[in-house]
Amino acid sequence: MIIVRTLTLILFGCFVTSAFAWVDSDFDGVPDKKDACKDTPANTVVMANGCIDTDIIIVDEDAEDDDEFDEAEIGATITNNAALIAEQCRQQPDVNVAVDCFGSILQPVYFDFDKSNVLLTQRPTLVRVQQYIELHPQVSIRLEGHTDNIGNDAVNMTLSLKRAESIKQLLINDYQFLPTSIEVVGMSNKKPAADNATIEGRQRNRRVEFIISAE
């Protein structure tokens, strides 16, 4: 009886520990134990650490006039309107205008330190790319993988290429992209998007960027 009770307590403890490990208070897909920003707004695309990349996000100052796209909003700083503006870019009939518009607001895919697996929190970016390509199938995509500056160049070059390849395989296998329309390249840590001297900067540098061009 003592052995059974002990095993029951152990199993219960494992269950409780596991449950608490996956608490996600702000429902952004990043568990609280890894979330550096535990109060992001609902339906917001976040980086791997659970924070918003404020250099990419959009502000819609004309929220009451959603039918009109204001280019001055690109590069401003708030974010729940990214999906709306992505859709407005997607609907542009001129493919060159659509490419410029969409490329300006498309957020990179971010990665955990020393990892190349794509987190579920980053899937909304891939969905937006898929929706865009459905209306503009003639464009090509270049995936540029990047790392922070921790580690030597050979390791970072391999990691950056693996990150780009991971995105390519997802686009092909899960989103029905043609392999011939996607180019991958590893950039190592040669093109940082932020200062590698800070934790936040290194997080922003662990990324894959989408370079979309009209053929």
XYZ file of C-alpha atoms in Angstrom:
215
model
C 0.000 0.000 0.000
C 2.851 2.386 0.850
C 4.503 1.639 -2.517
C 1.242 2.286 -4.412
C 0.699 5.549 -2.541
C 4.265 6.646 -3.260
C 3.914 5.894 -6.975
C 0.614 7.780 -7.069
C 2.228 10.847 -5.496
C 5.133 10.683 -7.948
C 2.806 10.480 -10.945
C 0.658 13.309 -9.596
C 3.758 15.417 -9.057
C 4.919 14.789 -12.629
C 1.503 15.794 -13.962
C 1.396 18.996 -11.918
C 4.955 19.915 -12.909
C 4.170 19.325 -16.579
C 0.966 21.332 -16.384
C 2.685 24.312 -14.795
C 5.506 24.104 -17.370
C 3.007 24.821 -20.155
C 1.057 27.658 -18.562
C 0.650 30.391 -21.193
C -0.920 33.392 -19.465
C -1.184 35.628 -22.534
C -2.010 32.849 -25.043
C 0.782 33.760 -27.447
C 2.035 30.180 -27.809
C 5.108 30.698 -25.599
C 4.940 29.036 -22.141
C 5.387 31.413 -19.216
C 8.668 29.795 -18.183
C 10.192 30.948 -21.520
C 8.093 34.104 -22.006
C 9.991 37.343 -21.441
C 6.823 39.378 -22.142
C 3.866 37.735 -20.394
C 1.224 40.341 -21.294
C 1.306 40.631 -25.100
C -2.086 41.361 -26.722
C -4.181 38.484 -28.058
C -3.512 37.279 -31.637
C -0.132 39.006 -31.759
C 2.771 37.384 -33.618
C 5.727 37.261 -31.231
C 9.387 36.327 -31.339
C 10.693 33.078 -29.878
C 11.037 34.722 -26.453
C 7.371 35.815 -26.404
C 8.053 39.515 -27.076
C 6.923 41.703 -29.955
C 9.560 42.864 -32.433
C 8.728 46.566 -32.238
C 10.950 47.403 -35.226
C 8.692 45.415 -37.578
C 5.207 46.053 -36.242
C 2.497 48.256 -37.603
C 0.249 50.907 -36.165
C -3.136 51.507 -37.743
C -3.900 55.082 -36.813
C -6.912 55.047 -39.163
C -8.646 52.109 -37.504
C -12.062 53.389 -38.569
C -11.036 53.458 -42.220
C -9.695 49.950 -42.766
C -10.461 49.931 -46.513
C -7.710 52.424 -47.277
C -4.045 51.558 -46.954
C -1.773 54.305 -45.685
C 1.872 53.694 -46.569
C 2.925 56.095 -43.815
C 1.848 53.479 -41.284
C 4.623 51.073 -42.315
C 7.451 51.044 -39.806
C 5.430 52.535 -36.951
C 5.101 50.721 -33.696
C 2.170 48.622 -32.563
C 1.054 45.335 -33.866
C -2.329 43.703 -33.933
C -3.046 45.201 -37.369
C -0.272 43.269 -39.136
C -2.704 40.672 -40.482
C -5.018 43.379 -41.836
C -2.235 45.239 -43.612
C -0.787 41.974 -44.963
C -4.189 41.254 -46.500
C -4.334 44.739 -48.025
C -0.890 44.157 -49.541
C -2.006 40.771 -50.849
C -4.969 42.318 -52.663
C -2.839 44.782 -54.633
C -3.402 43.905 -58.337
C 0.044 45.091 -59.457
C 2.523 42.388 -58.479
C 5.401 44.856 -58.044
C 3.344 47.061 -55.743
C 2.237 43.966 -53.841
C 5.838 42.761 -53.449
C 7.040 46.123 -52.109
C 4.066 46.427 -49.779
C 4.204 42.888 -48.420
C 7.978 42.845 -48.082
C 7.829 46.002 -45.985
C 5.629 44.509 -43.270
C 6.469 40.797 -43.293
C 8.000 39.736 -39.996
C 10.946 37.299 -39.999
C 10.655 33.858 -38.433
C 12.540 33.804 -35.124
C 14.369 30.919 -33.471
C 15.508 29.801 -30.051
C 19.216 29.937 -29.266
C 21.238 27.342 -31.209
C 18.036 25.825 -32.691
C 16.718 25.436 -36.222
C 13.299 23.944 -35.496
C 10.383 26.247 -36.302
C 8.268 27.139 -33.279
C 4.480 27.077 -33.445
C 4.434 30.756 -32.513
C 6.054 31.535 -35.871
C 3.494 29.729 -38.039
C 1.283 32.840 -38.613
C 4.093 34.361 -40.681
C 4.172 31.280 -42.920
C 0.385 31.389 -43.307
C 0.594 35.018 -44.473
C 3.254 34.086 -47.023
C 1.076 31.232 -48.289
C -1.973 33.518 -48.610
C 0.108 36.069 -50.475
C 1.548 33.553 -52.930
C -1.934 32.228 -53.723
C -2.724 35.574 -55.392
C 0.789 36.179 -56.753
C 2.215 32.763 -57.719
C 4.734 34.287 -60.128
C 6.983 35.647 -57.386
C 10.103 33.942 -56.070
C 11.292 33.682 -52.463
C 14.804 33.903 -51.072
C 15.155 32.650 -47.500
C 18.073 34.230 -45.646
C 19.074 32.481 -42.424
C 20.814 34.461 -39.684
C 22.344 33.878 -36.244
C 23.557 35.935 -33.314
C 27.316 36.335 -32.775
C 27.735 33.542 -30.214
C 29.897 30.734 -31.620
C 32.426 30.602 -34.427
C 31.642 31.474 -38.027
C 31.631 27.882 -39.314
C 29.067 26.793 -36.724
C 26.905 29.877 -37.304
C 27.041 29.460 -41.082
C 25.781 25.885 -40.768
C 23.081 26.913 -38.287
C 21.877 29.836 -40.390
C 21.565 27.585 -43.445
C 19.703 24.924 -41.417
C 17.223 27.572 -40.278
C 16.536 28.629 -43.854
C 16.215 24.983 -44.929
C 13.732 24.331 -42.103
C 11.488 27.114 -43.404
C 11.815 25.842 -46.966
C 10.788 22.314 -46.002
C 7.760 23.619 -44.107
C 6.701 25.752 -47.055
C 6.985 22.734 -49.366
C 5.527 20.035 -47.116
C 2.867 21.949 -45.187
C 2.024 24.855 -47.491
C 2.400 23.280 -50.958
C 5.110 25.589 -52.280
C 7.132 24.558 -55.331
C 10.769 23.781 -54.410
C 11.988 25.580 -57.524
C 10.478 28.890 -56.333
C 12.508 28.972 -53.100
C 16.199 29.805 -52.717
C 17.958 29.323 -49.377
C 21.137 30.957 -48.166
C 22.978 31.083 -44.839
C 24.290 34.468 -43.745
C 25.876 33.387 -40.421
C 26.046 36.509 -38.216
C 27.190 38.860 -40.986
C 23.975 40.914 -41.232
C 22.690 41.558 -37.700
C 19.300 43.245 -37.383
C 20.089 44.437 -33.858
C 22.931 44.889 -31.376
C 24.395 41.527 -30.345
C 25.529 43.080 -27.056
C 22.003 42.719 -25.611
C 19.761 39.688 -25.001
C 16.957 41.344 -26.966
C 19.283 42.106 -29.862
C 20.562 38.549 -30.066
C 16.971 37.274 -30.061
C 16.110 39.475 -33.042
C 19.204 38.257 -34.888
C 18.236 34.572 -34.651
C 15.931 34.680 -37.646
C 15.056 33.796 -41.225
C 14.074 36.690 -43.481
C 11.865 36.442 -46.565
C 13.112 38.280 -49.652
C 10.189 38.230 -52.106
C 10.673 39.411 -55.660
C 8.597 39.514 -58.837
C 10.009 37.437 -61.684
